Coordinates of N, CA and C in Angstrom, one line a residue:
Chain O
G22 N 19.2 -32.1 -6.4 CA 20.6 -31.7 -6.7 C 21.5 -32.8 -6.3
A23 N 22.8 -32.7 -6.7 CA 23.8 -33.7 -6.3 C 24.0 -33.7 -4.8
V24 N 24.2 -34.9 -4.3 CA 24.5 -35.0 -2.9 C 26.0 -35.3 -2.7
V25 N 26.6 -36.0 -3.7 CA 28.0 -36.3 -3.6 C 28.6 -35.8 -4.9
S26 N 29.7 -35.2 -4.8 CA 30.4 -34.7 -6.1 C 31.8 -35.4 -6.1
Q27 N 32.3 -35.6 -7.3 CA 33.6 -36.1 -7.5 C 34.4 -35.1 -8.5
H28 N 35.7 -35.0 -8.3 CA 36.5 -34.2 -9.2 C 37.8 -34.8 -9.3
P29 N 38.3 -34.9 -10.5 CA 37.7 -34.5 -11.8 C 36.7 -35.6 -12.2
S30 N 35.9 -35.4 -13.2 CA 35.0 -36.4 -13.8 C 35.8 -37.3 -14.7
R31 N 36.8 -36.8 -15.3 CA 37.6 -37.6 -16.3 C 39.0 -37.1 -16.2
V32 N 39.9 -38.0 -16.2 CA 41.4 -37.6 -16.3 C 42.2 -38.6 -17.1
I33 N 43.1 -38.0 -17.9 CA 44.0 -38.8 -18.7 C 45.4 -38.5 -18.2
C34 N 46.2 -39.5 -17.9 CA 47.5 -39.1 -17.5 C 48.5 -40.1 -18.1
K35 N 49.8 -39.8 -17.9 CA 50.9 -40.6 -18.4 C 51.2 -41.7 -17.4
S36 N 51.7 -42.8 -17.8 CA 52.2 -43.8 -16.9 C 53.3 -43.3 -16.0
G37 N 53.2 -43.6 -14.7 CA 54.1 -43.2 -13.8 C 53.8 -42.0 -13.0
T38 N 52.8 -41.3 -13.4 CA 52.3 -40.1 -12.7 C 51.3 -40.5 -11.6
S39 N 51.0 -39.5 -10.7 CA 50.0 -39.8 -9.6 C 48.8 -38.9 -9.9
V40 N 47.7 -39.4 -9.6 CA 46.4 -38.8 -9.8 C 45.6 -38.7 -8.6
K41 N 45.1 -37.5 -8.2 CA 44.3 -37.4 -7.1 C 42.8 -37.2 -7.5
I42 N 41.9 -37.9 -6.8 CA 40.5 -37.8 -7.1 C 39.8 -37.4 -5.8
E43 N 39.0 -36.4 -5.9 CA 38.3 -35.8 -4.7 C 36.8 -36.3 -4.6
C44 N 36.4 -36.6 -3.4 CA 35.0 -37.0 -3.2 C 34.4 -36.0 -2.1
R45 N 33.4 -35.3 -2.4 CA 32.8 -34.4 -1.5 C 31.4 -34.7 -1.2
S46 N 31.0 -34.7 0.1 CA 29.7 -34.8 0.5 C 29.1 -33.4 0.7
L47 N 28.1 -33.1 -0.1 CA 27.6 -31.8 -0.2 C 26.5 -31.4 0.8
D48 N 25.7 -32.4 1.2 CA 24.6 -32.2 2.0 C 24.7 -32.5 3.5
F49 N 25.7 -33.4 3.8 CA 25.8 -33.8 5.2 C 27.2 -34.2 5.5
Q50 N 27.5 -34.2 6.8 CA 28.9 -34.6 7.2 C 28.9 -36.2 7.2
A51 N 30.1 -36.6 6.9 CA 30.3 -38.1 6.8 C 31.6 -38.5 7.5
T52 N 31.5 -39.3 8.5 CA 32.8 -39.8 9.1 C 33.3 -41.0 8.3
T53 N 32.5 -41.5 7.5 CA 32.9 -42.7 6.7 C 32.5 -42.4 5.2
M54 N 33.4 -42.7 4.3 CA 33.1 -42.8 2.9 C 33.7 -44.0 2.3
F55 N 33.2 -44.4 1.2 CA 33.7 -45.7 0.5 C 34.3 -45.4 -0.9
W56 N 35.3 -46.1 -1.2 CA 35.8 -46.0 -2.6 C 35.7 -47.3 -3.3
Y57 N 35.2 -47.2 -4.6 CA 35.0 -48.4 -5.4 C 35.8 -48.1 -6.7
R58 N 36.1 -49.2 -7.4 CA 36.5 -49.1 -8.8 C 35.7 -50.1 -9.6
Q59 N 35.6 -49.7 -10.9 CA 34.7 -50.5 -11.8 C 35.4 -50.6 -13.2
F60 N 35.7 -51.8 -13.6 CA 36.2 -52.1 -14.9 C 35.0 -52.2 -15.9
P61 N 35.3 -52.0 -17.2 CA 34.2 -52.0 -18.2 C 33.4 -53.4 -18.1
K62 N 32.1 -53.2 -18.1 CA 31.2 -54.4 -18.1 C 31.4 -55.3 -16.9
K63 N 31.9 -54.7 -15.8 CA 32.1 -55.4 -14.6 C 31.3 -54.7 -13.5
S64 N 31.2 -55.4 -12.4 CA 30.5 -54.8 -11.2 C 31.4 -53.9 -10.4
L65 N 30.9 -53.2 -9.5 CA 31.7 -52.3 -8.6 C 32.4 -53.2 -7.6
M66 N 33.7 -52.8 -7.4 CA 34.5 -53.6 -6.4 C 34.9 -52.6 -5.4
L67 N 34.6 -52.9 -4.1 CA 34.9 -52.0 -3.0 C 36.5 -52.1 -2.8
M68 N 37.1 -50.9 -2.7 CA 38.5 -50.8 -2.5 C 38.8 -50.6 -1.1
A69 N 38.1 -49.6 -0.5 CA 38.5 -49.2 0.9 C 37.5 -48.4 1.5
T70 N 37.6 -48.3 2.8 CA 36.7 -47.5 3.6 C 37.5 -46.3 4.1
S71 N 37.1 -45.1 3.9 CA 37.8 -43.9 4.3 C 37.2 -43.4 5.6
N72 N 38.0 -43.3 6.6 CA 37.6 -42.9 7.9 C 38.1 -41.5 8.3
E73 N 37.3 -40.6 8.7 CA 37.7 -39.3 9.1 C 38.4 -39.4 10.4
G74 N 39.6 -38.9 10.5 CA 40.4 -38.9 11.7 C 41.2 -40.1 11.9
S75 N 41.2 -41.1 11.1 CA 42.0 -42.3 11.2 C 42.3 -42.9 9.9
K76 N 43.1 -44.0 9.9 CA 43.6 -44.6 8.7 C 42.4 -45.2 7.9
A77 N 42.6 -45.3 6.6 CA 41.6 -46.0 5.8 C 41.7 -47.5 6.0
T78 N 40.6 -48.2 5.8 CA 40.6 -49.6 5.9 C 40.5 -50.2 4.5
Y79 N 41.5 -51.0 4.1 CA 41.5 -51.5 2.7 C 41.0 -52.9 2.6
E80 N 40.3 -53.2 1.5 CA 39.8 -54.5 1.2 C 41.0 -55.4 0.8
Q81 N 40.8 -56.7 1.0 CA 41.9 -57.7 0.7 C 42.3 -57.5 -0.8
G82 N 43.6 -57.5 -1.0 CA 44.1 -57.4 -2.4 C 44.3 -56.0 -2.9
V83 N 43.9 -55.0 -2.1 CA 44.1 -53.6 -2.5 C 45.3 -53.0 -1.9
E84 N 46.3 -52.5 -2.6 CA 47.5 -52.0 -2.1 C 47.3 -50.6 -1.5
K85 N 47.6 -50.5 -0.2 CA 47.4 -49.2 0.4 C 48.4 -48.2 0.0
D86 N 49.6 -48.7 -0.3 CA 50.6 -47.7 -0.8 C 50.4 -47.3 -2.2
K87 N 49.6 -48.0 -2.9 CA 49.3 -47.7 -4.3 C 48.1 -46.7 -4.3
F88 N 47.1 -46.9 -3.5 CA 45.9 -46.1 -3.5 C 45.9 -45.4 -2.1
L89 N 46.3 -44.2 -2.1 CA 46.4 -43.5 -0.8 C 45.1 -42.7 -0.6
I90 N 44.5 -42.9 0.6 CA 43.3 -42.3 0.9 C 43.4 -41.4 2.1
N91 N 42.9 -40.2 2.0 CA 43.0 -39.2 3.0 C 41.6 -38.6 3.2
H92 N 41.1 -38.8 4.5 CA 39.8 -38.2 4.8 C 40.0 -36.9 5.5
A93 N 40.2 -35.8 4.7 CA 40.7 -34.6 5.3 C 39.7 -33.9 6.2
S94 N 38.4 -34.0 5.9 CA 37.4 -33.4 6.7 C 36.2 -34.2 6.7
L95 N 35.1 -33.7 7.4 CA 33.9 -34.5 7.4 C 33.1 -34.5 6.1
T96 N 33.6 -33.7 5.1 CA 32.9 -33.6 3.9 C 33.9 -33.9 2.7
L97 N 35.1 -34.3 2.9 CA 36.0 -34.5 1.8 C 36.9 -35.7 2.1
S98 N 36.9 -36.6 1.1 CA 37.9 -37.7 1.1 C 38.6 -37.7 -0.3
T99 N 39.9 -38.0 -0.3 CA 40.6 -38.0 -1.5 C 41.3 -39.4 -1.7
L100 N 41.3 -39.8 -3.0 CA 42.0 -41.1 -3.4 C 43.1 -40.7 -4.3
T101 N 44.3 -41.0 -4.0 CA 45.4 -40.8 -4.9 C 46.0 -42.1 -5.4
V102 N 45.9 -42.2 -6.7 CA 46.5 -43.3 -7.4 C 48.0 -43.0 -7.7
T103 N 48.9 -43.6 -7.0 CA 50.3 -43.3 -7.1 C 50.9 -44.1 -8.2
S104 N 51.9 -43.5 -8.9 CA 52.6 -44.2 -10.0 C 51.6 -45.0 -10.9
A105 N 50.7 -44.3 -11.5 CA 49.6 -45.0 -12.2 C 50.2 -45.7 -13.4
H106 N 49.6 -46.8 -13.7 CA 49.9 -47.6 -14.9 C 48.7 -47.9 -15.7
P107 N 48.8 -48.3 -16.9 CA 47.6 -48.6 -17.7 C 46.6 -49.5 -17.1
E108 N 47.0 -50.5 -16.3 CA 46.1 -51.4 -15.6 C 45.3 -50.7 -14.5
D109 N 45.7 -49.5 -14.2 CA 44.9 -48.7 -13.2 C 43.7 -48.0 -13.8
S110 N 43.7 -48.0 -15.1 CA 42.6 -47.3 -15.9 C 41.3 -47.9 -15.5
S111 N 40.4 -47.1 -15.0 CA 39.1 -47.7 -14.4 C 38.2 -46.5 -14.1
F112 N 37.0 -46.9 -13.7 CA 36.0 -45.9 -13.2 C 36.0 -45.9 -11.7
Y113 N 36.4 -44.8 -11.1 CA 36.5 -44.8 -9.6 C 35.2 -44.0 -9.1
I114 N 34.6 -44.7 -8.1 CA 33.3 -44.1 -7.6 C 33.4 -44.1 -6.1
C115 N 33.0 -43.0 -5.5 CA 32.9 -42.9 -4.0 C 31.4 -43.0 -3.6
S116 N 31.2 -43.3 -2.3 CA 29.9 -43.3 -1.8 C 29.9 -42.8 -0.3
V117 N 28.8 -42.2 0.0 CA 28.7 -41.6 1.4 C 27.4 -42.1 2.0
P118 N 27.5 -42.8 3.1 CA 26.3 -43.3 3.8 C 25.7 -42.2 4.7
K119 N 24.4 -42.1 4.7 CA 23.8 -41.1 5.6 C 23.5 -41.7 6.9
S120 N 24.0 -41.1 7.9 CA 23.9 -41.7 9.3 C 22.6 -41.4 9.9
G121 N 22.3 -42.1 11.0 CA 21.0 -41.8 11.7 C 20.0 -42.9 11.4
D122 N 18.8 -42.7 11.9 CA 17.7 -43.6 11.8 C 17.4 -43.9 10.3
S123 N 17.5 -42.9 9.5 CA 17.1 -43.1 8.1 C 18.3 -43.4 7.3
G124 N 19.4 -43.9 7.9 CA 20.7 -44.0 7.2 C 20.9 -45.2 6.3
H125 N 19.8 -45.9 5.9 CA 20.0 -47.0 5.1 C 20.5 -46.7 3.7
E126 N 20.2 -45.5 3.2 CA 20.6 -45.1 1.9 C 22.0 -44.6 1.8
Q127 N 22.7 -45.0 0.8 CA 24.1 -44.5 0.5 C 24.0 -43.7 -0.8
F128 N 24.7 -42.6 -0.8 CA 24.7 -41.8 -1.9 C 26.1 -41.9 -2.7
F129 N 26.0 -42.1 -4.0 CA 27.2 -42.4 -4.8 C 27.5 -41.1 -5.6
G130 N 28.8 -40.9 -5.7 CA 29.2 -39.8 -6.6 C 29.1 -40.2 -8.1
P131 N 29.3 -39.3 -9.0 CA 29.1 -39.6 -10.4 C 30.2 -40.3 -11.0
G132 N 31.3 -40.5 -10.3 CA 32.4 -41.3 -10.8 C 33.5 -40.5 -11.5
T133 N 34.7 -41.0 -11.5 CA 35.8 -40.4 -12.2 C 36.4 -41.5 -13.1
R134 N 36.5 -41.1 -14.3 CA 37.1 -42.1 -15.3 C 38.6 -41.8 -15.5
L135 N 39.4 -42.7 -15.1 CA 40.8 -42.5 -15.2 C 41.4 -43.4 -16.4
T136 N 42.1 -42.7 -17.2 CA 42.8 -43.4 -18.3 C 44.3 -43.1 -18.2
V137 N 45.0 -44.2 -18.1 CA 46.5 -44.1 -18.0 C 47.1 -44.5 -19.3
L138 N 47.8 -43.6 -19.9 CA 48.4 -43.9 -21.2 C 49.8 -44.6 -21.1
Chain Q
D10 N 32.4 -62.0 -0.9 CA 31.6 -62.4 -2.0 C 30.1 -61.9 -1.8
A11 N 29.5 -61.6 -2.9 CA 28.1 -61.2 -2.8 C 27.3 -62.4 -2.3
K12 N 26.2 -62.1 -1.6 CA 25.4 -63.2 -1.1 C 24.1 -63.3 -1.9
T13 N 24.0 -62.8 -3.0 CA 22.8 -62.8 -3.8 C 23.0 -63.4 -5.2
T14 N 22.0 -63.9 -5.8 CA 22.0 -64.4 -7.2 C 20.9 -63.7 -8.0
Q15 N 21.3 -63.2 -9.1 CA 20.4 -62.5 -10.0 C 20.6 -62.9 -11.4
P16 N 19.5 -62.9 -12.2 CA 19.7 -63.3 -13.7 C 20.6 -62.2 -14.3
P17 N 21.4 -62.5 -15.2 CA 22.4 -61.5 -15.8 C 21.7 -60.5 -16.6
S18 N 20.6 -60.8 -17.2 CA 19.9 -59.8 -18.1 C 18.4 -60.1 -18.2
M19 N 17.6 -59.0 -18.5 CA 16.2 -59.2 -18.7 C 15.8 -58.1 -19.6
D20 N 14.7 -58.3 -20.3 CA 14.1 -57.3 -21.2 C 12.7 -57.0 -20.7
C21 N 12.3 -55.8 -20.9 CA 10.9 -55.4 -20.5 C 10.4 -54.4 -21.6
A22 N 9.1 -54.5 -21.9 CA 8.5 -53.6 -22.8 C 8.1 -52.3 -22.1
E23 N 8.4 -51.2 -22.7 CA 8.0 -49.9 -22.2 C 6.6 -49.8 -21.7
G24 N 6.4 -49.3 -20.5 CA 5.0 -49.2 -20.0 C 4.5 -50.4 -19.2
R25 N 5.2 -51.5 -19.4 CA 4.9 -52.7 -18.6 C 5.6 -52.8 -17.3
A26 N 5.2 -53.6 -16.4 CA 5.9 -53.8 -15.2 C 7.2 -54.6 -15.4
A27 N 8.2 -54.2 -14.7 CA 9.5 -55.0 -14.8 C 9.6 -55.7 -13.4
N28 N 9.8 -57.0 -13.4 CA 9.9 -57.7 -12.2 C 11.3 -58.4 -12.1
L29 N 12.1 -57.9 -11.2 CA 13.5 -58.4 -11.2 C 13.7 -59.2 -9.9
P30 N 14.0 -60.5 -10.2 CA 14.1 -61.4 -9.0 C 15.5 -61.4 -8.4
C31 N 15.6 -61.8 -7.2 CA 16.9 -61.9 -6.5 C 16.8 -63.1 -5.5
N32 N 17.8 -63.9 -5.5 CA 17.8 -65.0 -4.5 C 18.9 -64.7 -3.5
H33 N 18.4 -64.8 -2.2 CA 19.4 -64.6 -1.1 C 19.1 -65.7 0.0
S34 N 19.3 -66.9 -0.4 CA 18.9 -68.0 0.4 C 19.6 -68.1 1.8
T35 N 20.8 -67.5 1.9 CA 21.6 -67.6 3.1 C 21.4 -66.3 4.0
I36 N 20.4 -65.5 3.7 CA 20.3 -64.3 4.4 C 20.1 -64.5 5.9
S37 N 20.7 -63.7 6.7 CA 20.6 -63.8 8.2 C 19.4 -62.9 8.7
G38 N 19.1 -63.2 9.9 CA 17.9 -62.5 10.5 C 18.1 -60.9 10.6
N39 N 19.3 -60.5 10.7 CA 19.5 -59.1 10.9 C 20.0 -58.4 9.6
E40 N 19.9 -59.1 8.5 CA 20.3 -58.5 7.2 C 19.1 -58.0 6.4
Y41 N 19.3 -56.8 5.9 CA 18.3 -56.2 5.0 C 18.6 -56.5 3.6
V42 N 17.6 -56.3 2.8 CA 17.7 -56.4 1.3 C 17.7 -55.0 0.7
Y43 N 18.7 -54.7 0.0 CA 18.8 -53.4 -0.7 C 18.8 -53.5 -2.2
W44 N 18.2 -52.6 -2.8 CA 18.3 -52.5 -4.3 C 18.9 -51.2 -4.7
Y45 N 19.9 -51.3 -5.6 CA 20.4 -50.1 -6.2 C 20.4 -50.3 -7.7
R46 N 20.5 -49.2 -8.5 CA 20.7 -49.4 -9.9 C 21.8 -48.5 -10.4
Q47 N 22.4 -48.8 -11.5 CA 23.4 -48.0 -12.1 C 23.1 -47.8 -13.6
I48 N 22.8 -46.6 -13.9 CA 22.7 -46.3 -15.4 C 24.1 -46.1 -15.9
H49 N 24.2 -46.4 -17.2 CA 25.5 -46.5 -17.8 C 26.4 -45.3 -17.5
S50 N 27.6 -45.5 -17.0 CA 28.6 -44.5 -16.8 C 28.2 -43.5 -15.7
Q51 N 27.3 -43.9 -14.8 CA 27.0 -43.1 -13.7 C 27.2 -43.8 -12.4
G52 N 27.2 -43.1 -11.3 CA 27.2 -43.8 -10.0 C 25.9 -44.5 -9.7
P53 N 26.0 -45.5 -8.9 CA 24.7 -46.2 -8.5 C 23.7 -45.3 -7.8
Q54 N 22.5 -45.7 -7.8 CA 21.4 -44.9 -7.2 C 20.6 -45.8 -6.3
Y55 N 20.3 -45.4 -5.1 CA 19.5 -46.2 -4.2 C 18.1 -46.3 -4.7
I56 N 17.5 -47.4 -4.6 CA 16.1 -47.6 -5.0 C 15.2 -47.8 -3.8
I57 N 15.5 -48.9 -3.0 CA 14.6 -49.3 -2.0 C 15.3 -50.3 -1.1
H58 N 14.8 -50.5 0.1 CA 15.3 -51.5 1.0 C 14.2 -52.1 1.8
G59 N 14.4 -53.3 2.4 CA 13.4 -53.9 3.2 C 14.0 -55.0 4.1
L60 N 13.3 -55.3 5.2 CA 13.8 -56.3 6.1 C 12.9 -57.6 5.9
K61 N 11.6 -57.5 6.1 CA 10.8 -58.6 5.9 C 9.4 -58.3 5.4
N62 N 9.0 -57.0 5.6 CA 7.7 -56.6 5.0 C 7.9 -56.1 3.6
N63 N 6.9 -56.1 2.8 CA 6.9 -55.5 1.5 C 7.0 -54.0 1.6
E64 N 7.7 -53.4 0.7 CA 7.9 -52.0 0.8 C 7.6 -51.3 -0.6
T65 N 7.1 -50.1 -0.5 CA 6.8 -49.4 -1.7 C 7.3 -47.9 -1.5
N66 N 7.9 -47.4 -2.6 CA 8.1 -45.9 -2.6 C 7.8 -45.4 -4.0
E67 N 8.2 -44.2 -4.3 CA 7.9 -43.6 -5.5 C 8.6 -44.2 -6.7
M68 N 9.6 -45.0 -6.5 CA 10.3 -45.6 -7.6 C 9.9 -47.0 -7.8
A69 N 9.7 -47.8 -6.8 CA 9.5 -49.2 -7.0 C 8.8 -49.8 -5.8
S70 N 8.5 -51.1 -5.9 CA 8.0 -51.9 -4.8 C 9.0 -53.1 -4.6
L71 N 9.1 -53.5 -3.4 CA 9.9 -54.6 -3.0 C 9.1 -55.7 -2.3
I72 N 9.1 -56.9 -2.9 CA 8.3 -58.0 -2.4 C 9.3 -59.0 -1.8
I73 N 9.2 -59.3 -0.6 CA 10.1 -60.2 0.1 C 9.3 -61.4 0.5
T74 N 9.8 -62.6 0.1 CA 9.1 -63.8 0.5 C 9.0 -64.0 2.0
E75 N 8.1 -64.8 2.4 CA 7.9 -65.0 3.9 C 9.2 -65.6 4.5
D76 N 9.8 -66.5 3.8 CA 11.0 -67.1 4.4 C 12.3 -66.2 4.2
R77 N 12.1 -65.1 3.5 CA 13.1 -64.1 3.2 C 14.3 -64.6 2.3
K78 N 14.1 -65.7 1.7 CA 15.2 -66.3 0.9 C 15.2 -65.7 -0.5
S79 N 14.2 -65.0 -0.9 CA 14.2 -64.3 -2.2 C 13.3 -63.1 -2.1
S80 N 13.5 -62.2 -3.1 CA 12.8 -61.0 -3.2 C 12.6 -60.6 -4.7
T81 N 11.7 -59.7 -4.9 CA 11.4 -59.2 -6.3 C 11.3 -57.7 -6.2
L82 N 12.0 -57.1 -7.1 CA 11.9 -55.6 -7.3 C 10.9 -55.4 -8.4
I83 N 9.9 -54.6 -8.2 CA 8.9 -54.3 -9.2 C 9.0 -52.8 -9.6
L84 N 9.2 -52.6 -10.9 CA 9.1 -51.2 -11.5 C 7.7 -51.2 -12.2
P85 N 6.7 -50.6 -11.6 CA 5.4 -50.8 -12.1 C 5.1 -50.4 -13.6
H86 N 5.7 -49.3 -14.0 CA 5.5 -48.9 -15.4 C 6.9 -48.5 -16.0
A87 N 7.6 -49.5 -16.5 CA 9.0 -49.2 -16.9 C 9.1 -48.2 -18.1
T88 N 10.0 -47.3 -18.0 CA 10.3 -46.4 -19.1 C 11.7 -46.7 -19.6
L89 N 12.0 -46.1 -20.8 CA 13.3 -46.3 -21.4 C 14.4 -45.8 -20.4
R90 N 14.1 -44.8 -19.6 CA 15.1 -44.3 -18.6 C 15.4 -45.3 -17.5
D91 N 14.6 -46.4 -17.4 CA 14.9 -47.4 -16.4 C 15.9 -48.4 -16.9
T92 N 16.3 -48.3 -18.1 CA 17.4 -49.2 -18.6 C 18.6 -49.0 -17.8
A93 N 19.1 -50.0 -17.1 CA 20.2 -49.9 -16.2 C 20.6 -51.3 -15.7
V94 N 21.6 -51.4 -14.9 CA 22.0 -52.6 -14.2 C 21.4 -52.5 -12.7
Y95 N 20.7 -53.5 -12.3 CA 20.0 -53.4 -11.0 C 20.7 -54.4 -10.1
Y96 N 21.1 -53.9 -8.9 CA 21.9 -54.7 -8.0 C 21.0 -55.0 -6.7
C97 N 21.0 -56.2 -6.4 CA 20.3 -56.7 -5.1 C 21.4 -57.0 -4.1
I98 N 21.4 -56.4 -3.0 CA 22.5 -56.5 -2.0 C 21.9 -56.8 -0.6
V99 N 22.5 -57.7 0.1 CA 22.0 -58.0 1.5 C 23.1 -57.5 2.4
R100 N 22.7 -56.9 3.5 CA 23.7 -56.3 4.4 C 23.0 -56.2 5.7
V101 N 23.8 -56.3 6.8 CA 23.3 -56.1 8.1 C 22.9 -54.6 8.3
G102 N 21.7 -54.4 8.8 CA 21.2 -53.1 9.0 C 21.1 -52.7 10.4
G103 N 20.1 -51.9 10.8 CA 20.0 -51.4 12.1 C 20.7 -50.1 12.3
V104 N 20.4 -49.4 13.4 CA 20.8 -48.1 13.6 C 22.3 -48.0 13.6
Y105 N 23.0 -48.9 14.1 CA 24.5 -48.9 14.2 C 25.2 -49.4 13.0
N106 N 24.4 -49.9 12.0 CA 25.1 -50.6 10.9 C 24.7 -50.0 9.5
Q107 N 24.0 -48.9 9.6 CA 23.5 -48.3 8.3 C 24.7 -47.7 7.5
G108 N 25.8 -47.5 8.2 CA 26.9 -46.9 7.4 C 27.8 -48.0 6.9
G109 N 27.4 -49.2 7.0 CA 28.3 -50.3 6.6 C 28.5 -50.4 5.1
K110 N 29.5 -51.1 4.7 CA 29.9 -51.2 3.3 C 28.9 -52.0 2.5
L111 N 28.7 -51.7 1.3 CA 27.9 -52.4 0.3 C 28.8 -53.2 -0.6
I112 N 28.5 -54.5 -0.7 CA 29.2 -55.4 -1.6 C 28.3 -55.7 -2.8
F113 N 28.8 -55.3 -4.0 CA 28.0 -55.5 -5.2 C 28.3 -56.8 -5.8
G114 N 27.2 -57.5 -6.3 CA 27.3 -58.7 -7.1 C 27.3 -58.2 -8.6
Q115 N 26.9 -59.2 -9.4 CA 26.9 -58.9 -10.9 C 25.7 -58.1 -11.4
G116 N 24.6 -58.2 -10.6 CA 23.4 -57.5 -11.0 C 22.7 -58.1 -12.2
T117 N 21.6 -57.4 -12.5 CA 20.7 -57.8 -13.7 C 20.7 -56.6 -14.6
E118 N 21.1 -56.8 -15.8 CA 21.0 -55.7 -16.8 C 19.6 -55.7 -17.4
L119 N 18.9 -54.7 -17.1 CA 17.5 -54.5 -17.6 C 17.5 -53.6 -18.8
S120 N 16.9 -54.2 -19.8 CA 16.8 -53.4 -21.1 C 15.3 -53.1 -21.3
V121 N 14.9 -51.9 -21.2 CA 13.5 -51.5 -21.5 C 13.4 -51.1 -23.0
K122 N 12.5 -51.8 -23.7 CA 12.4 -51.6 -25.1 C 11.1 -51.0 -25.5
P123 N 11.2 -50.1 -26.5 CA 9.9 -49.4 -26.9 C 8.9 -50.4 -27.6

């Protein structure tokens, strides 16, 4: 079964609105989660590291005021795309690393496809 | 920037072994080699990882050269469902680094053909 879920799987919104995407770890607690975006026929680009209990860490070039991340609990991280514009249309994916000795594996969510009109 | 080089695309006949190469000539001693794949419009899926020894699991085998500058992912009997983009990633491992971020390169688009 799924280890990481994302909601919604697909969203279409008007330009200027804000969109919230949820990432849930279903099988284990995660103090860290990662957010990626992927444009068509491109690779995944890491946007930020979501940290439970502290501020997210953003990769260079990613606007923290544009992409708000909240790690509300040990199983939930949210990404809010504020004042979305057509260029924000993309596939957003979260991942959850499994901690511990066997923690080499990271589990990815199924992704959220955002289309901004 | 990604620290690996992979061919952009490969074809493989169904039922045959798929051998996907990866060059990581600048790998450090504490960096592991990870392989993930992404089927179209889905999130990536972990396949296998290794440090210096060859590894095998139910999905694939990973062959790492003795100097660790390159590796090959082997899918022993490719099926149509193995059609995906395969990513080779190097990252510092170890107990305290397993939660570290993964940086994806361009990957290899594998097409398994009937």
